[in-house]
CSV table of C-alpha atoms in Angstrom, one decimal:
chain,number,residue,atom,x,y,z
A,65,MET,CA,91.1,108.1,114.1
A,66,GLU,CA,94.9,108.6,114.1
A,67,ILE,CA,97.9,106.3,114.7
A,68,LYS,CA,101.3,107.8,115.3
A,69,ASP,CA,104.6,105.9,115.3
A,70,SER,CA,108.0,105.5,113.6
A,71,GLY,CA,109.0,102.8,111.2
A,72,PHE,CA,110.5,101.6,108.0
A,73,ILE,CA,108.8,101.7,104.6
A,74,VAL,CA,108.8,98.1,103.4
A,75,GLU,CA,106.6,98.2,100.3
A,76,ILE,CA,105.8,100.9,97.7
A,77,ARG,CA,103.3,100.6,94.9
A,78,ASN,CA,101.8,103.1,92.5
A,79,TYR,CA,98.2,103.7,93.4
A,80,ALA,CA,96.6,106.5,91.4
A,81,GLY,CA,98.0,109.8,90.0
A,82,ASP,CA,100.9,110.8,92.3
A,83,ARG,CA,99.6,108.7,95.2
A,84,LYS,CA,101.5,105.7,96.5
A,85,LEU,CA,100.2,102.7,98.4
A,86,ILE,CA,102.8,101.8,101.0
A,87,LYS,CA,103.4,99.5,103.9
A,88,ILE,CA,105.4,100.4,107.0
A,89,LEU,CA,106.9,98.2,109.6
A,90,SER,CA,106.2,100.3,112.6
A,91,LYS,CA,108.2,100.2,115.8
A,92,THR,CA,105.3,99.2,118.2
A,93,GLN,CA,102.3,98.3,116.1
A,94,GLY,CA,103.4,96.0,113.3
A,95,ILE,CA,102.7,96.4,109.6
A,96,TRP,CA,100.4,99.2,108.6
A,97,LYS,CA,99.2,99.9,105.0
A,98,GLY,CA,97.9,103.2,103.6
A,99,ILE,CA,98.1,105.8,100.9
A,100,THR,CA,100.5,108.7,100.8
A,101,PHE,CA,100.6,111.9,98.9
A,102,PHE,CA,104.2,112.6,100.0
A,103,LYS,CA,105.7,115.0,97.5
A,104,GLY,CA,109.3,114.1,97.9
A,105,GLY,CA,110.9,110.9,96.8
A,106,ILE,CA,110.5,107.8,98.9
A,107,SER,CA,112.3,104.5,98.8
A,108,LEU,CA,112.2,101.2,100.5
A,109,PHE,CA,113.6,101.2,104.0
A,110,ASP,CA,113.3,104.9,104.5
A,111,GLU,CA,113.0,105.4,108.2
A,112,VAL,CA,110.0,107.6,108.9
A,113,GLU,CA,107.9,109.3,111.5
A,114,PHE,CA,104.3,108.8,110.4
A,115,ALA,CA,100.7,109.6,111.2
A,116,TRP,CA,98.1,107.2,109.8
A,117,LYS,CA,94.6,108.7,109.6
A,118,SER,CA,91.3,107.2,108.8
A,119,LYS,CA,87.6,107.3,109.8
A,120,SER,CA,87.9,103.8,111.1
A,121,LEU,CA,90.4,101.0,111.4
A,122,ASP,CA,88.6,99.1,108.7
A,123,ASN,CA,89.4,101.7,106.0
A,124,LEU,CA,92.7,101.9,104.1
A,125,GLY,CA,93.8,105.2,105.6
A,126,PHE,CA,96.3,107.9,104.7
A,127,PHE,CA,99.9,108.4,105.8
A,128,GLN,CA,101.5,111.7,106.6
A,129,LEU,CA,105.3,111.1,106.5
A,130,GLU,CA,108.5,112.7,107.7
A,131,ILE,CA,111.6,111.1,106.4
A,132,LYS,CA,114.3,110.6,109.1
A,133,ASN,CA,116.9,108.5,107.3
A,134,ASN,CA,117.3,106.9,103.9
A,135,TYR,CA,119.3,103.6,104.2
A,136,PHE,CA,118.7,102.1,100.7
A,137,VAL,CA,121.2,104.5,99.1
A,138,ASP,CA,123.9,103.2,101.5
A,139,PHE,CA,123.8,99.8,99.7
A,140,PHE,CA,123.7,101.0,96.1
A,141,ASN,CA,127.2,99.6,95.4
A,142,ASP,CA,126.6,96.4,97.3
A,143,GLU,CA,124.7,94.0,95.0
A,144,ILE,CA,124.4,91.2,97.6
A,145,ALA,CA,123.0,93.6,100.3
A,146,LEU,CA,120.5,95.0,97.8
A,147,LEU,CA,119.3,91.5,96.9
A,148,CYS,CA,119.0,90.7,100.6
A,149,LEU,CA,117.0,93.9,101.2
A,150,LYS,CA,114.6,93.1,98.4
A,151,ASN,CA,114.0,89.7,99.9
A,152,THR,CA,113.5,91.3,103.3
A,153,SER,CA,110.8,93.4,101.8
A,154,LEU,CA,109.1,90.4,100.3
A,155,MET,CA,109.2,88.6,103.6
A,156,LEU,CA,107.8,91.5,105.6
A,157,ILE,CA,104.8,92.1,103.4
A,158,VAL,CA,103.5,88.6,104.0
A,159,LEU,CA,103.3,89.2,107.7
A,160,PRO,CA,99.8,89.7,109.3
A,161,GLU,CA,99.1,93.4,109.6
A,162,ARG,CA,98.8,95.4,112.9
A,163,ILE,CA,100.5,92.9,115.1
A,164,ASP,CA,103.2,94.0,117.5
A,165,SER,CA,106.6,93.2,115.9
A,166,GLU,CA,109.0,95.3,117.8
A,167,GLU,CA,111.7,92.6,118.0
A,168,LEU,CA,111.6,92.3,114.2
A,169,PHE,CA,111.7,96.1,113.9
A,170,LEU,CA,114.9,96.2,116.0
A,171,MET,CA,116.5,93.3,114.0
A,172,LEU,CA,115.8,95.2,110.8
A,173,LYS,CA,117.3,98.4,112.3
A,174,ASP,CA,120.5,96.5,113.3
A,175,MET,CA,120.7,95.1,109.8
A,176,LEU,CA,120.4,98.5,108.2
A,177,HIS,CA,123.1,99.9,110.4
A,178,SER,CA,125.6,97.2,109.5
A,179,SER,CA,127.7,96.3,106.5
A,180,GLY,CA,129.9,93.6,105.2
A,181,LYS,CA,129.9,90.3,107.1
A,182,SER,CA,128.0,91.9,109.9
A,183,PHE,CA,125.2,92.7,107.5
A,184,LEU,CA,125.1,89.2,106.2
A,185,ALA,CA,125.0,87.7,109.7
A,186,ASN,CA,122.2,90.1,110.8
A,187,TYR,CA,120.3,89.1,107.7
A,188,LEU,CA,120.4,85.4,108.8
A,189,TYR,CA,119.3,86.4,112.4
A,190,PHE,CA,116.5,88.5,110.8
A,191,ILE,CA,115.1,85.5,108.9
A,192,VAL,CA,114.9,83.5,112.2
A,193,PHE,CA,113.0,86.3,113.8
A,194,PHE,CA,110.8,86.6,110.7
A,195,PHE,CA,109.6,83.0,111.0
A,196,ARG,CA,108.8,83.5,114.7
A,197,GLU,CA,106.7,86.5,113.8
A,198,LEU,CA,105.0,84.5,111.1
A,199,GLY,CA,104.0,82.0,113.7
A,200,TYR,CA,106.5,79.2,112.9
A,201,PRO,CA,109.3,79.7,115.5
A,202,LEU,CA,112.7,78.2,114.7
A,203,ASP,CA,114.6,77.2,117.9
A,204,LEU,CA,118.2,76.7,116.7
A,205,TYR,CA,119.8,77.0,120.2
A,206,HIS,CA,118.2,74.3,122.4
A,207,CYS,CA,117.8,70.6,121.7
A,208,ALA,CA,114.1,69.7,121.4
A,209,VAL,CA,114.7,66.3,123.1
A,210,THR,CA,117.3,67.1,125.9
A,211,GLY,CA,117.3,70.9,126.2
A,212,LYS,CA,121.0,70.9,125.6
A,213,THR,CA,122.6,74.0,124.1
A,214,SER,CA,125.7,72.1,122.7
A,215,ASP,CA,126.4,69.6,120.0
A,216,LEU,CA,123.4,70.8,118.0
A,217,MET,CA,123.8,69.1,114.7
A,218,TYR,CA,120.3,68.8,113.2
A,219,VAL,CA,117.0,70.6,113.0
A,220,SER,CA,113.6,68.9,112.9
A,221,PRO,CA,111.8,69.7,109.6
A,222,LYS,CA,108.5,69.3,111.3
A,223,THR,CA,109.0,71.6,114.3
A,224,GLY,CA,112.0,73.7,113.3
A,225,ARG,CA,113.7,72.9,116.6
A,226,ALA,CA,117.3,71.9,117.0
A,227,VAL,CA,118.3,68.3,117.8
A,228,SER,CA,121.7,67.3,119.3
A,229,SER,CA,123.8,64.6,117.7
A,230,ASP,CA,123.1,62.1,120.6
A,231,ALA,CA,119.3,62.7,120.5
A,232,ALA,CA,119.1,62.3,116.7
A,233,GLY,CA,120.1,58.6,116.9
A,234,VAL,CA,118.7,56.5,114.1
A,235,TYR,CA,116.5,59.4,112.9
A,236,LYS,CA,119.3,61.7,111.8
A,237,ASP,CA,118.8,60.9,108.1
A,238,ARG,CA,115.3,62.4,108.4
A,239,LEU,CA,116.5,65.6,109.9
A,240,LEU,CA,117.9,68.8,108.3
A,241,LYS,CA,121.5,69.6,109.0
A,242,MET,CA,122.1,72.5,111.2
A,243,PRO,CA,124.0,75.3,109.3
A,244,ALA,CA,127.5,75.8,110.5
A,245,PHE,CA,126.8,79.5,111.2
A,246,PHE,CA,124.2,78.6,113.9
A,247,LYS,CA,126.6,76.1,115.6
A,248,LYS,CA,129.0,78.9,116.5
A,249,ASN,CA,128.8,81.5,119.2
A,250,HIS,CA,129.9,84.5,117.2
A,251,GLU,CA,131.6,87.2,119.2
A,252,ASN,CA,132.7,88.7,115.9
A,253,TYR,CA,132.4,87.7,112.3
A,254,ASP,CA,136.0,87.4,111.2
A,255,GLU,CA,135.7,83.7,110.5
A,256,PHE,CA,132.2,83.9,109.0
A,257,ASN,CA,132.5,83.1,105.3
A,258,GLU,CA,130.5,82.9,102.1
A,259,TYR,CA,130.1,79.2,102.3
A,260,GLU,CA,128.4,79.4,105.7
A,261,PHE,CA,126.1,82.1,104.4
A,262,ILE,CA,125.1,80.1,101.3
A,263,GLU,CA,124.6,77.0,103.5
A,264,ALA,CA,122.2,78.9,105.8
A,265,LEU,CA,120.3,80.4,102.8
A,266,SER,CA,119.8,76.8,101.5
A,267,PHE,CA,118.6,75.7,104.9
A,268,PHE,CA,116.0,78.4,105.0
A,269,GLU,CA,114.6,77.4,101.6
A,270,TYR,CA,112.9,74.4,103.2
A,271,PHE,CA,110.9,76.7,105.5
A,272,TYR,CA,110.1,79.2,102.8
A,273,GLN,CA,108.5,76.4,100.8
A,274,LYS,CA,106.7,75.0,103.8
A,275,HIS,CA,105.3,78.1,105.4
A,276,ILE,CA,104.9,80.8,102.7
A,277,GLU,CA,102.3,80.2,100.0
A,278,ASN,CA,103.5,82.7,97.4
A,279,ASN,CA,107.2,81.9,97.8
A,280,SER,CA,108.5,81.9,94.2
A,281,MET,CA,110.1,85.4,94.2
A,282,ILE,CA,111.6,84.9,97.6
A,283,LEU,CA,113.2,81.6,96.4
A,284,PHE,CA,114.3,83.2,93.2
A,285,LEU,CA,116.1,86.0,95.0
A,286,ASN,CA,117.6,83.5,97.4
A,287,GLU,CA,119.1,81.6,94.5
A,288,LYS,CA,120.3,84.8,93.0
A,289,ILE,CA,122.1,85.8,96.2
A,290,LYS,CA,123.8,82.4,96.4
A,291,LYS,CA,124.9,82.6,92.8
A,292,SER,CA,126.2,86.1,93.2
A,293,LEU,CA,128.3,85.0,96.3
A,294,ASN,CA,129.6,82.0,94.4
A,295,PHE,CA,130.7,84.3,91.6
A,296,LEU,CA,132.5,86.7,94.0
A,297,GLU,CA,134.3,83.8,95.6
A,298,ALA,CA,135.5,82.5,92.2
A,299,CYS,CA,136.9,85.9,91.2
């Protein structure tokens, strides 16, 4: 059988000889894994047209690839973006395979087409969509108690849903603080700063630990991103 689609390469491993075992986040059919004999160089987040072929869906299968764009090279001089992309790859490969993830695909595409503060903001939005695709939706825009979309100051650590200041009441000390970034309705990112980004990264660490079993490398890179941003701010 044969599956054709477009997508982004999100994992590359040496397999045998000149073969590579890769995973692709496809546009319409989720994560697909297979072997490629592609003779040219490939890198993470290459945008590709692909055909996946196998005798049955249960087999590993083989990819035929056509490289459309290479985005990774655009970030070679941006250490923070490279770290974010490495963490993005780690998140994507824990997703269940072959489940429609078109929204996540589009979020990743937006991120790869952005730079500077826009890239960092898109990375945070991507993480929210990632948890939704993983089966643990974060609702940071509606109060879980009242349905309000304003005065959202907290997030329930149990449900991942926002809680307004009034609704939190005596339970506010048991709730996570809503990151400042998600309290704002950003029409542009001129006021978005490193402190807000670091605060949001720290917020997501709780959910990495709660919902991802093999989370050590994700958490390590998350800390490395925060330290790099703190270093830049101090310079």
